mmCIF file of C-alpha atoms and ligand atoms in Angstrom:
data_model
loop_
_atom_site.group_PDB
_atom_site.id
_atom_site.type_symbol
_atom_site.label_atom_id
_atom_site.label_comp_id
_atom_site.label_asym_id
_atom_site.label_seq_id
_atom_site.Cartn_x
_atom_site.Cartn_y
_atom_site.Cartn_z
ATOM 1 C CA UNK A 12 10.089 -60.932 78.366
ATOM 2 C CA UNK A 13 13.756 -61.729 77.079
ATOM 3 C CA UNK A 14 16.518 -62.595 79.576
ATOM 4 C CA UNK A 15 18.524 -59.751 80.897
ATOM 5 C CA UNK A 16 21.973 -59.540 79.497
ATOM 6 C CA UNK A 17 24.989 -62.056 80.750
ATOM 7 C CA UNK A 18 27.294 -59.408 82.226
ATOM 8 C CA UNK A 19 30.540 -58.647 80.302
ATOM 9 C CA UNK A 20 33.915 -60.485 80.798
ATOM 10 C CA UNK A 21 35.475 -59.069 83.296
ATOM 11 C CA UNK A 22 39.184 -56.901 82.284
ATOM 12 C CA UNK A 23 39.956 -55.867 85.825
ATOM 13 C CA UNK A 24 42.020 -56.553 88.781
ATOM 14 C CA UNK A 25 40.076 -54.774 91.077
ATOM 15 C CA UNK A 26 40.771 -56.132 94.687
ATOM 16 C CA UNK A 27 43.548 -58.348 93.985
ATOM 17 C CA UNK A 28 47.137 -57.523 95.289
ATOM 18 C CA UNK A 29 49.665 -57.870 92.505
ATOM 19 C CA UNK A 30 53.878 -58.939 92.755
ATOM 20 C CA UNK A 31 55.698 -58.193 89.888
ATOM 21 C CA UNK A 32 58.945 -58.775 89.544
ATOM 22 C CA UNK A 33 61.981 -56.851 87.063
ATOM 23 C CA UNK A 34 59.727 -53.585 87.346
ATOM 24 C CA UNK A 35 62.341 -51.084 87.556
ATOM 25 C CA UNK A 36 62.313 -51.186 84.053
ATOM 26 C CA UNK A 37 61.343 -52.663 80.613
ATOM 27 C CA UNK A 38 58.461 -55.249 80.384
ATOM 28 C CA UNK A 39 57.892 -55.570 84.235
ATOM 29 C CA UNK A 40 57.622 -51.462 84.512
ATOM 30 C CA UNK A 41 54.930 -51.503 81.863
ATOM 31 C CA UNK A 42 53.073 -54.295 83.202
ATOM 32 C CA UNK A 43 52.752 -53.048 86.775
ATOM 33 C CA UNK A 44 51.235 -49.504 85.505
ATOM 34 C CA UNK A 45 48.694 -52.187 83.208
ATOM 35 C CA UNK A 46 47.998 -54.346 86.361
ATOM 36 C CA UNK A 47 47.752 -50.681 88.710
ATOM 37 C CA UNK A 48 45.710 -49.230 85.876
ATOM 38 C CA UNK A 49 43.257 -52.435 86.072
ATOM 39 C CA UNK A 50 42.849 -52.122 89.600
ATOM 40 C CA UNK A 51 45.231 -54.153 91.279
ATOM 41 C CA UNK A 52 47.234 -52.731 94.224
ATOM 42 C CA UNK A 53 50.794 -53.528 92.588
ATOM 43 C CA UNK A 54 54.457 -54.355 94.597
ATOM 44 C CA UNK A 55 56.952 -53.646 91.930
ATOM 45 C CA UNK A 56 60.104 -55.954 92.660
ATOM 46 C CA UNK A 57 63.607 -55.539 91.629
ATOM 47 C CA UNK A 58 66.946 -54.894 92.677
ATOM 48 C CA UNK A 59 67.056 -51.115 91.786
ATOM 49 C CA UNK A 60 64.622 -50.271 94.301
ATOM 50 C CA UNK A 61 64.515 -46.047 93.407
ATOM 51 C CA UNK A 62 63.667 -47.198 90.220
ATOM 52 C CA UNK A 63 60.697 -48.974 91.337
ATOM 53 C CA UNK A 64 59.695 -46.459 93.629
ATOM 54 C CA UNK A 65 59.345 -43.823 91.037
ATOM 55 C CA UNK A 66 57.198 -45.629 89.233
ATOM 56 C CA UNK A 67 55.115 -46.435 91.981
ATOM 57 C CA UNK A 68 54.982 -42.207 93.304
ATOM 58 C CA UNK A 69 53.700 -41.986 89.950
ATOM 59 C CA UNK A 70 51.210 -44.682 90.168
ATOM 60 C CA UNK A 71 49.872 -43.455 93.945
ATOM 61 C CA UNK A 72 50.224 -40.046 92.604
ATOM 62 C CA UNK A 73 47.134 -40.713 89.705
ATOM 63 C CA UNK A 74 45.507 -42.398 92.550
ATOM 64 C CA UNK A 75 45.893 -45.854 92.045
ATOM 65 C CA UNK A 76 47.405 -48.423 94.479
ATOM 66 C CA UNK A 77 51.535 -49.273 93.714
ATOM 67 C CA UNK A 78 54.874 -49.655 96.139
ATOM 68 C CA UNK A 79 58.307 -50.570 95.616
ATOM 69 C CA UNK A 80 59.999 -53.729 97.307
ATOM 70 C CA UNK A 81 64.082 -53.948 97.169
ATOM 71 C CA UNK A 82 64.064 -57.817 95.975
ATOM 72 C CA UNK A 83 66.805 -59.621 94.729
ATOM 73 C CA UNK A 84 64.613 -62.578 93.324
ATOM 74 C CA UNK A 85 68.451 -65.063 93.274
ATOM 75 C CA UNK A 86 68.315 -64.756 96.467
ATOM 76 C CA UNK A 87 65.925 -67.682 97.965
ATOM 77 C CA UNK A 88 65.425 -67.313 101.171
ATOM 78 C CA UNK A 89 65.159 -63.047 100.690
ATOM 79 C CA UNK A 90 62.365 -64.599 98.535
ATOM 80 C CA UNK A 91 61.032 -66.816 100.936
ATOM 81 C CA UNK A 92 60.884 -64.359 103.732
ATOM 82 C CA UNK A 93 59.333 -61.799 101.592
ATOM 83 C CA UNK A 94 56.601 -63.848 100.191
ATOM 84 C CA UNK A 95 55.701 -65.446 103.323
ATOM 85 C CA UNK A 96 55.402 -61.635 105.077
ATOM 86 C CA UNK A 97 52.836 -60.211 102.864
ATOM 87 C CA UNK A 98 49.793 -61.110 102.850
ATOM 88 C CA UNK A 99 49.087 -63.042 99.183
ATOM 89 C CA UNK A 100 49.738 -62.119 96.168
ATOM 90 C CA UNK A 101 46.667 -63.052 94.120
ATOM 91 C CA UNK A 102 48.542 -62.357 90.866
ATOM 92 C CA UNK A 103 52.134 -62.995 90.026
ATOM 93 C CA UNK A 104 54.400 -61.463 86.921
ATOM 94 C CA UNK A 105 57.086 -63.046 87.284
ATOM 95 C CA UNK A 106 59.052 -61.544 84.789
ATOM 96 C CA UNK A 107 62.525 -61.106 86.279
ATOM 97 C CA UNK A 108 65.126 -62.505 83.851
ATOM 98 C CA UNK A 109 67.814 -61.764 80.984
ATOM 99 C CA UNK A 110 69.951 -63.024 78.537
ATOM 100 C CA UNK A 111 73.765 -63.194 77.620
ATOM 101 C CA UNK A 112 73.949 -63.921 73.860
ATOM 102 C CA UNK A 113 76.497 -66.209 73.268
ATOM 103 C CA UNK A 114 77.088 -68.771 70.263
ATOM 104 C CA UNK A 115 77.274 -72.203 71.831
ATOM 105 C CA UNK A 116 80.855 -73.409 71.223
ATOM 106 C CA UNK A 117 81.713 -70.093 73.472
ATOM 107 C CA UNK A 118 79.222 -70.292 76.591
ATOM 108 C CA UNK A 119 80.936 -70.042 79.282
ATOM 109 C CA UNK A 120 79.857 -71.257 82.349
ATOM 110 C CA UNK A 121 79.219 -68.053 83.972
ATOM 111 C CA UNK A 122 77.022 -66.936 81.797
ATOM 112 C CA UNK A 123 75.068 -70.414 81.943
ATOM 113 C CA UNK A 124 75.247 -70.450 85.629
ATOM 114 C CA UNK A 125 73.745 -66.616 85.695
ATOM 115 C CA UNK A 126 70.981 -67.397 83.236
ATOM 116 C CA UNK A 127 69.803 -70.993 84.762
ATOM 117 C CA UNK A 128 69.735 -68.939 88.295
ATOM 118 C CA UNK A 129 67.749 -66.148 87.042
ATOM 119 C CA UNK A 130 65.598 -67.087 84.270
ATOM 120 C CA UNK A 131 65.034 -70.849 85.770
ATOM 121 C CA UNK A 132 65.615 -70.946 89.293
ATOM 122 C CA UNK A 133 64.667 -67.840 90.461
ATOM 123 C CA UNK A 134 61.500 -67.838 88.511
ATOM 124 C CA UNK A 135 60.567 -71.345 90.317
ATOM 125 C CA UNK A 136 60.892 -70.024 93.148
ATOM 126 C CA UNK A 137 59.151 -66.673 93.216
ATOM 127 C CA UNK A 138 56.055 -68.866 92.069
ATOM 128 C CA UNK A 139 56.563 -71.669 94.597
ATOM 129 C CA UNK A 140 56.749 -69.170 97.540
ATOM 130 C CA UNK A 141 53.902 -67.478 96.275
ATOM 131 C CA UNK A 142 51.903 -70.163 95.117
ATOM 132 C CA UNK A 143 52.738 -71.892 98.912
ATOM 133 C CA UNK A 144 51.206 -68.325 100.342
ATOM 134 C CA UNK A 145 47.951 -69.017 98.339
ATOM 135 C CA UNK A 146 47.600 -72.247 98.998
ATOM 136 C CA UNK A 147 47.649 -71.204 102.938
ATOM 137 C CA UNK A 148 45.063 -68.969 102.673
ATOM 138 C CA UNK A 149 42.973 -71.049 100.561
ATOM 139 C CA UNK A 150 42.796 -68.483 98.198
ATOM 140 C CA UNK A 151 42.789 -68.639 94.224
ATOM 141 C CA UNK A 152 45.272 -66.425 92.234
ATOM 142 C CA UNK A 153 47.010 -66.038 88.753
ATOM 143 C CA UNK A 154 50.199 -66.832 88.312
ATOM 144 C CA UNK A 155 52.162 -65.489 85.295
ATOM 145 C CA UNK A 156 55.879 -66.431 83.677
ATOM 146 C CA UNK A 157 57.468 -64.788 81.488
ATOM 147 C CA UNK A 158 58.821 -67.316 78.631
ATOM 148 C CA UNK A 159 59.639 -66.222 75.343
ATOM 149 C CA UNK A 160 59.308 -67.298 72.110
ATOM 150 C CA UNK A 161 62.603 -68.996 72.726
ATOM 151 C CA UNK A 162 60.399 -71.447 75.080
ATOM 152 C CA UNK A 163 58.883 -72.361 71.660
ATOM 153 C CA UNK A 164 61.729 -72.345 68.956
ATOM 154 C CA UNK A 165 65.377 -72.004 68.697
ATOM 155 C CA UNK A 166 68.107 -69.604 67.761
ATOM 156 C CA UNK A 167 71.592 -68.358 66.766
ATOM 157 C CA UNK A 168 72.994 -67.283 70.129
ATOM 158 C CA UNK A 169 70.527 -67.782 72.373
ATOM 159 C CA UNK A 170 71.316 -72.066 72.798
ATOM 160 C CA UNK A 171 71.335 -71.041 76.963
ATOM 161 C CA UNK A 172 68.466 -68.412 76.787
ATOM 162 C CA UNK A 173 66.095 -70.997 74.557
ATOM 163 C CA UNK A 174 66.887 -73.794 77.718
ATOM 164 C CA UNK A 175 65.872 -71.461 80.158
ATOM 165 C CA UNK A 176 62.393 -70.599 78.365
ATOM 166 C CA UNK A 177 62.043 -74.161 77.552
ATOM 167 C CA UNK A 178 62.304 -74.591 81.466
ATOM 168 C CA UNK A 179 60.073 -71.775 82.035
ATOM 169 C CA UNK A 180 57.481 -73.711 79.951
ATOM 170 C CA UNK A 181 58.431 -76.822 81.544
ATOM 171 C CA UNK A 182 57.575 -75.561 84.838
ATOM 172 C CA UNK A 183 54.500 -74.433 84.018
ATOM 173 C CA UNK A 184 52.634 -77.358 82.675
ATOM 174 C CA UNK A 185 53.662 -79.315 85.870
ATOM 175 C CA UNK A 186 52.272 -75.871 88.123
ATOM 176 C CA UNK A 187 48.814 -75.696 86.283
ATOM 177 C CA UNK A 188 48.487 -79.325 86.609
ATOM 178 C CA UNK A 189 49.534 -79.285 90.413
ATOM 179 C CA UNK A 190 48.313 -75.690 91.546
ATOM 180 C CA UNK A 191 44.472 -76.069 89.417
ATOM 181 C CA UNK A 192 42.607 -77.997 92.231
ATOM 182 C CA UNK A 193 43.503 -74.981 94.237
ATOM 183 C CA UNK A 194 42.138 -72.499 91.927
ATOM 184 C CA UNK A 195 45.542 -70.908 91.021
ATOM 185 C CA UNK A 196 46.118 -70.741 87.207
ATOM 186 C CA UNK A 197 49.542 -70.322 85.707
ATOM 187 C CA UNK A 198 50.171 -69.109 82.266
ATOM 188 C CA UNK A 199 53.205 -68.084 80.216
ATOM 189 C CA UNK A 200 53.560 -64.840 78.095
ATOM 190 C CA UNK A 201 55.887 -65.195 75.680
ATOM 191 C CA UNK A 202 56.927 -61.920 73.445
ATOM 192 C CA UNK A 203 59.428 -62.127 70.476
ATOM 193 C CA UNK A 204 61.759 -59.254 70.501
ATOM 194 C CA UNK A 205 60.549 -56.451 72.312
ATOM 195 C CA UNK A 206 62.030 -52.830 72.916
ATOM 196 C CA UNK A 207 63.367 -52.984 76.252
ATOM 197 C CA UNK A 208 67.098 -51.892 77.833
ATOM 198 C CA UNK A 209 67.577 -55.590 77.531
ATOM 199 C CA UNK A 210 67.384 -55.660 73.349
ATOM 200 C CA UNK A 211 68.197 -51.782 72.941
ATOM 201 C CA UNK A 212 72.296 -52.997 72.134
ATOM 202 C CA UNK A 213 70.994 -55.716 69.656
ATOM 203 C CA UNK A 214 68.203 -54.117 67.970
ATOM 204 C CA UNK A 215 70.296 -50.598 67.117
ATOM 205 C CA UNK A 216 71.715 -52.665 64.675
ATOM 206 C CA UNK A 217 69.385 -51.525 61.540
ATOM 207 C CA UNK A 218 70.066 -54.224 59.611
ATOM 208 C CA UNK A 219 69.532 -57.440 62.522
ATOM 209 C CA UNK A 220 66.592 -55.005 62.869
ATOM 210 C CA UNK A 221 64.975 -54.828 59.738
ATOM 211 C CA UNK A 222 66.008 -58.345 58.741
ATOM 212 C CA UNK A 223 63.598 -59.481 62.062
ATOM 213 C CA UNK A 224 60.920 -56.895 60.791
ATOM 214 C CA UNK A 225 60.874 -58.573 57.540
ATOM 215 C CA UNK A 226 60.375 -62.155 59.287
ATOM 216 C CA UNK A 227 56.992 -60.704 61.192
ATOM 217 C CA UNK A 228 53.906 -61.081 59.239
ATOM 218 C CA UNK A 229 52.657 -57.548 61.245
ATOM 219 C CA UNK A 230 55.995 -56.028 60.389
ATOM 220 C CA UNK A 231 57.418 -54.793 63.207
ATOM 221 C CA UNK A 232 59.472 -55.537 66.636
ATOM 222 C CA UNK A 233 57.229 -55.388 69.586
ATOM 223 C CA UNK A 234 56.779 -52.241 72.297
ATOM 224 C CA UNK A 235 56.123 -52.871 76.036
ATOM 225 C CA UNK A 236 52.674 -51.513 75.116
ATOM 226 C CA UNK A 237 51.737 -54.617 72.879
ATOM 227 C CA UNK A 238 52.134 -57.019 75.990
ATOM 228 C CA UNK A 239 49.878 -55.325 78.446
ATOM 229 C CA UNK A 240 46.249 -56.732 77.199
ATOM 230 C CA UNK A 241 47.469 -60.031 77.443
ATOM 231 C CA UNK A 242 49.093 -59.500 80.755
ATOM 232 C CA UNK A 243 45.571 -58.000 82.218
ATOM 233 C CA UNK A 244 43.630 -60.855 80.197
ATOM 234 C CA UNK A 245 45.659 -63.415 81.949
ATOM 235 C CA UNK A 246 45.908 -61.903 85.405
ATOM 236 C CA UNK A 247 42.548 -61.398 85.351
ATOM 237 C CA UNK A 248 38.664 -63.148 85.536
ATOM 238 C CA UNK A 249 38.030 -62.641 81.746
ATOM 239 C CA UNK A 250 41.093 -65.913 81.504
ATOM 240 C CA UNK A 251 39.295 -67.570 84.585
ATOM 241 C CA UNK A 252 39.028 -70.970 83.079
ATOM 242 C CA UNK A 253 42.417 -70.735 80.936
ATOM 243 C CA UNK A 254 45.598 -72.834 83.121
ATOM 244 C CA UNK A 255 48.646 -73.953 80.782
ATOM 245 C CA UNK A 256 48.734 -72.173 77.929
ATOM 246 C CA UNK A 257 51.842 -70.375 76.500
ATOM 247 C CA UNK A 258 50.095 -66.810 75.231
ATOM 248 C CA UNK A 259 52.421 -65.974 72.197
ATOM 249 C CA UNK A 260 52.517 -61.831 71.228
ATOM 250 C CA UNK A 261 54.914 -62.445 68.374
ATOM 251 C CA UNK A 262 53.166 -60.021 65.573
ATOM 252 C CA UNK A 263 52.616 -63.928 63.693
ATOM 253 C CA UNK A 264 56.348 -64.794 63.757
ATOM 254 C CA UNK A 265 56.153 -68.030 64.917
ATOM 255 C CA UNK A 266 53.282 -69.509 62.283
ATOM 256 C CA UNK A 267 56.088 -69.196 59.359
HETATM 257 N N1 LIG B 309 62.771 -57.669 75.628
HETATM 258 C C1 LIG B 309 62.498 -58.728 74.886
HETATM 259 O O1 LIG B 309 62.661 -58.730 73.644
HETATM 260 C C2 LIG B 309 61.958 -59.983 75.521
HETATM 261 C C3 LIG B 309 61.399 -60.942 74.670
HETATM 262 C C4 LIG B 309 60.917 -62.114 75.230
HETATM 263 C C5 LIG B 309 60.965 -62.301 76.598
HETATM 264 N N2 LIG B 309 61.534 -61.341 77.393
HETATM 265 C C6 LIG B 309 61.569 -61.617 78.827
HETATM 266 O O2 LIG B 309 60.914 -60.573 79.510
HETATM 267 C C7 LIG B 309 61.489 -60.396 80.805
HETATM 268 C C8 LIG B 309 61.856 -58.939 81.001
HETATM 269 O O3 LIG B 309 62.706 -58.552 79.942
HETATM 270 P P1 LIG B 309 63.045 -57.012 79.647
HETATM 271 O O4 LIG B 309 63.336 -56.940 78.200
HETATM 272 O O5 LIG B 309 62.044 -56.133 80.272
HETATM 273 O O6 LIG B 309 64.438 -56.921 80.438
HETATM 274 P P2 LIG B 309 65.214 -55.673 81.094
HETATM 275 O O7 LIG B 309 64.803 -54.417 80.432
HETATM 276 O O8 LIG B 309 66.644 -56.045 81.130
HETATM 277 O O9 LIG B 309 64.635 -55.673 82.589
HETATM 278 C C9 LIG B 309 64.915 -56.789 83.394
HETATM 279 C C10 LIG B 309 64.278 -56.600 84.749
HETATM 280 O O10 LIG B 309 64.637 -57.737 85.541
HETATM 281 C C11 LIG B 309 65.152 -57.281 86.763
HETATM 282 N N3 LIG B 309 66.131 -58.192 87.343
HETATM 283 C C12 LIG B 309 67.257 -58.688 86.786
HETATM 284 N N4 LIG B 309 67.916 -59.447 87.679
HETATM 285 C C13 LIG B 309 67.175 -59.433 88.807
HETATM 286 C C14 LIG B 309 67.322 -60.021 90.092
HETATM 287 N N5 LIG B 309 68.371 -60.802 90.393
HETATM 288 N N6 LIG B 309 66.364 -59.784 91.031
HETATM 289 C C15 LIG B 309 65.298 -59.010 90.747
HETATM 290 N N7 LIG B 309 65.093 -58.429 89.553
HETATM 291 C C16 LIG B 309 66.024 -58.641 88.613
HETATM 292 C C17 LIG B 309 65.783 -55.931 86.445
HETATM 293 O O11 LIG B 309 65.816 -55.116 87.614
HETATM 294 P P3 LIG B 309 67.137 -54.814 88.499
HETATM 295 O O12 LIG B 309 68.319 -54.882 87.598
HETATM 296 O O13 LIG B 309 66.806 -53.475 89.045
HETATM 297 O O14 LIG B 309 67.110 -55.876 89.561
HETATM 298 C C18 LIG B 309 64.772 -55.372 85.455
HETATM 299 O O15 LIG B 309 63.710 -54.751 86.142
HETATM 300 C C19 LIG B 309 62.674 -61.368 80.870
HETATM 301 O O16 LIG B 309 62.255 -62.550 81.525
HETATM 302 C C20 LIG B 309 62.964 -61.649 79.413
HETATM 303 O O17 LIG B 309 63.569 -62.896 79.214
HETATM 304 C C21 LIG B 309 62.015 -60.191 76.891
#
């Protein structure tokens, strides 16, 4: 007699509550219907709360599990005191963040004050309060932060953006390493330019647009659709021993 089948990797979030944060819109909207769609009972987090809660009526209203939280994720202690109310969040997106494209001889420091608060400090914090939740409960989740490519290369007009994703990935080595023996992983996503509000100014510009096309060995920018396997992958069992690594959806741009 042969030995039954293994059973298949598992896709799914069945079970597990889900925080992610930016969701009215963009990247953080498509990856909440993903992680609702997988199973996962979803919190979408931003500042536009209707937004969030539209989604969400539309997610409860093709039966799967979603709500809306008003979150302001710059605000630490609203962070703290949300986080610590809920029970745990056994998967994190924490995708809140933007960017202010400036060459570097004109940054000013508003704009480098905004982007380290957002894209660095609230992001370590939204994982620290949620990682501190697990770690209370003695319960193993899946933390993941939304880098860039800019965590991996540089660029014209992005000098504060790229030291923001760098942090991002900084971050995360030193959570994986810390947060592993408690059976929390922590990954980074990192998309090249995707079709968002955020890039809709930049990328009407047909020719900064096709000249990027031309630069992507699959040819074109990316839609929030082309994130969402590797969001479930990573929020889910099927990445259960993967901790650390910087998942690139760049259509090949960053091998040339
Ligand atoms: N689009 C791209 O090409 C691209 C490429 C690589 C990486 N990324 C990264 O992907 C993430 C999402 O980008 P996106 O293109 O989806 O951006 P987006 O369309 O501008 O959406 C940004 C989201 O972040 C939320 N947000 C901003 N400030 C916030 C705050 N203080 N508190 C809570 N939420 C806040 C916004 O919601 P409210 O304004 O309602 O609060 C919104 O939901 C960012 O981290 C970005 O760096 C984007």
């Amino acid at each position: 007699m042969t030995d039954p089948l293994p059973p298949p990797p598992v896709f799914r979030c069945d079970g597990e509550r889900a925080l992610v944060t930016g969701a009215s819109r963009g990247i953080g909207k498509a990856a909440a219907i993903a992680l609702a769609q997988a199973g996962a009972e979803v919190t979408l987090a931003a500042r536009s709360v209707g937004e969030c809660e539209e989604t969400a009526e539309a997610l409860r209203a093709a039966g799967l599990a979603a709500r809306a939280a008003a979150l302001d994720v710059t605000d630490r202690a609203a962070v703290r005191a949300f986080v610590a109310a809920e029970p745990p969040f056994g998967i994190l997106l924490n995708n809140a963040g933007t960017n202010i494209r400036e060459p570097f001889l004109e940054v000013r420091d508003d704009s480098l004050e905004h982007l380290l608060d957002l894209n660095v400090r609230a992001m370590f914090t939204v994982a620290q309060a949620v990682a501190r939740r697990l770690v209370e409960a003695g319960r193993p989740g899946s933390l993941i932060n939304v880098s860039s490519i800019n965590g991996h290369r540089g660029g014209v007009n992005r000098s504060v953006y790229t030291a923001t994703k760098h942090a991002v990935e900084g971050a995360t080595k030193g959570m994986a390493a810390e947060l592993g023996p408690h059976g929390i992983r922590v990954n980074t996503l990192c998309p090249f330019f995707v079709e968002t509000p955020l890039t809709a100014g930049i990328l009407s510009d047909e020719k900064f647009r096709a000249a990027l096309e031309r630069r992507v060995p699959l040819g074109r920018i990316l839609r929030t659709e082309d994130l969402l396997g590797a969001v479930v992958f990573l929020a889910s069992p099927a990445s259960a021993m993967v901790s650390g690594l910087a998942l690139l959806v760049d259509g090949g741009f960053s091998v040339q």
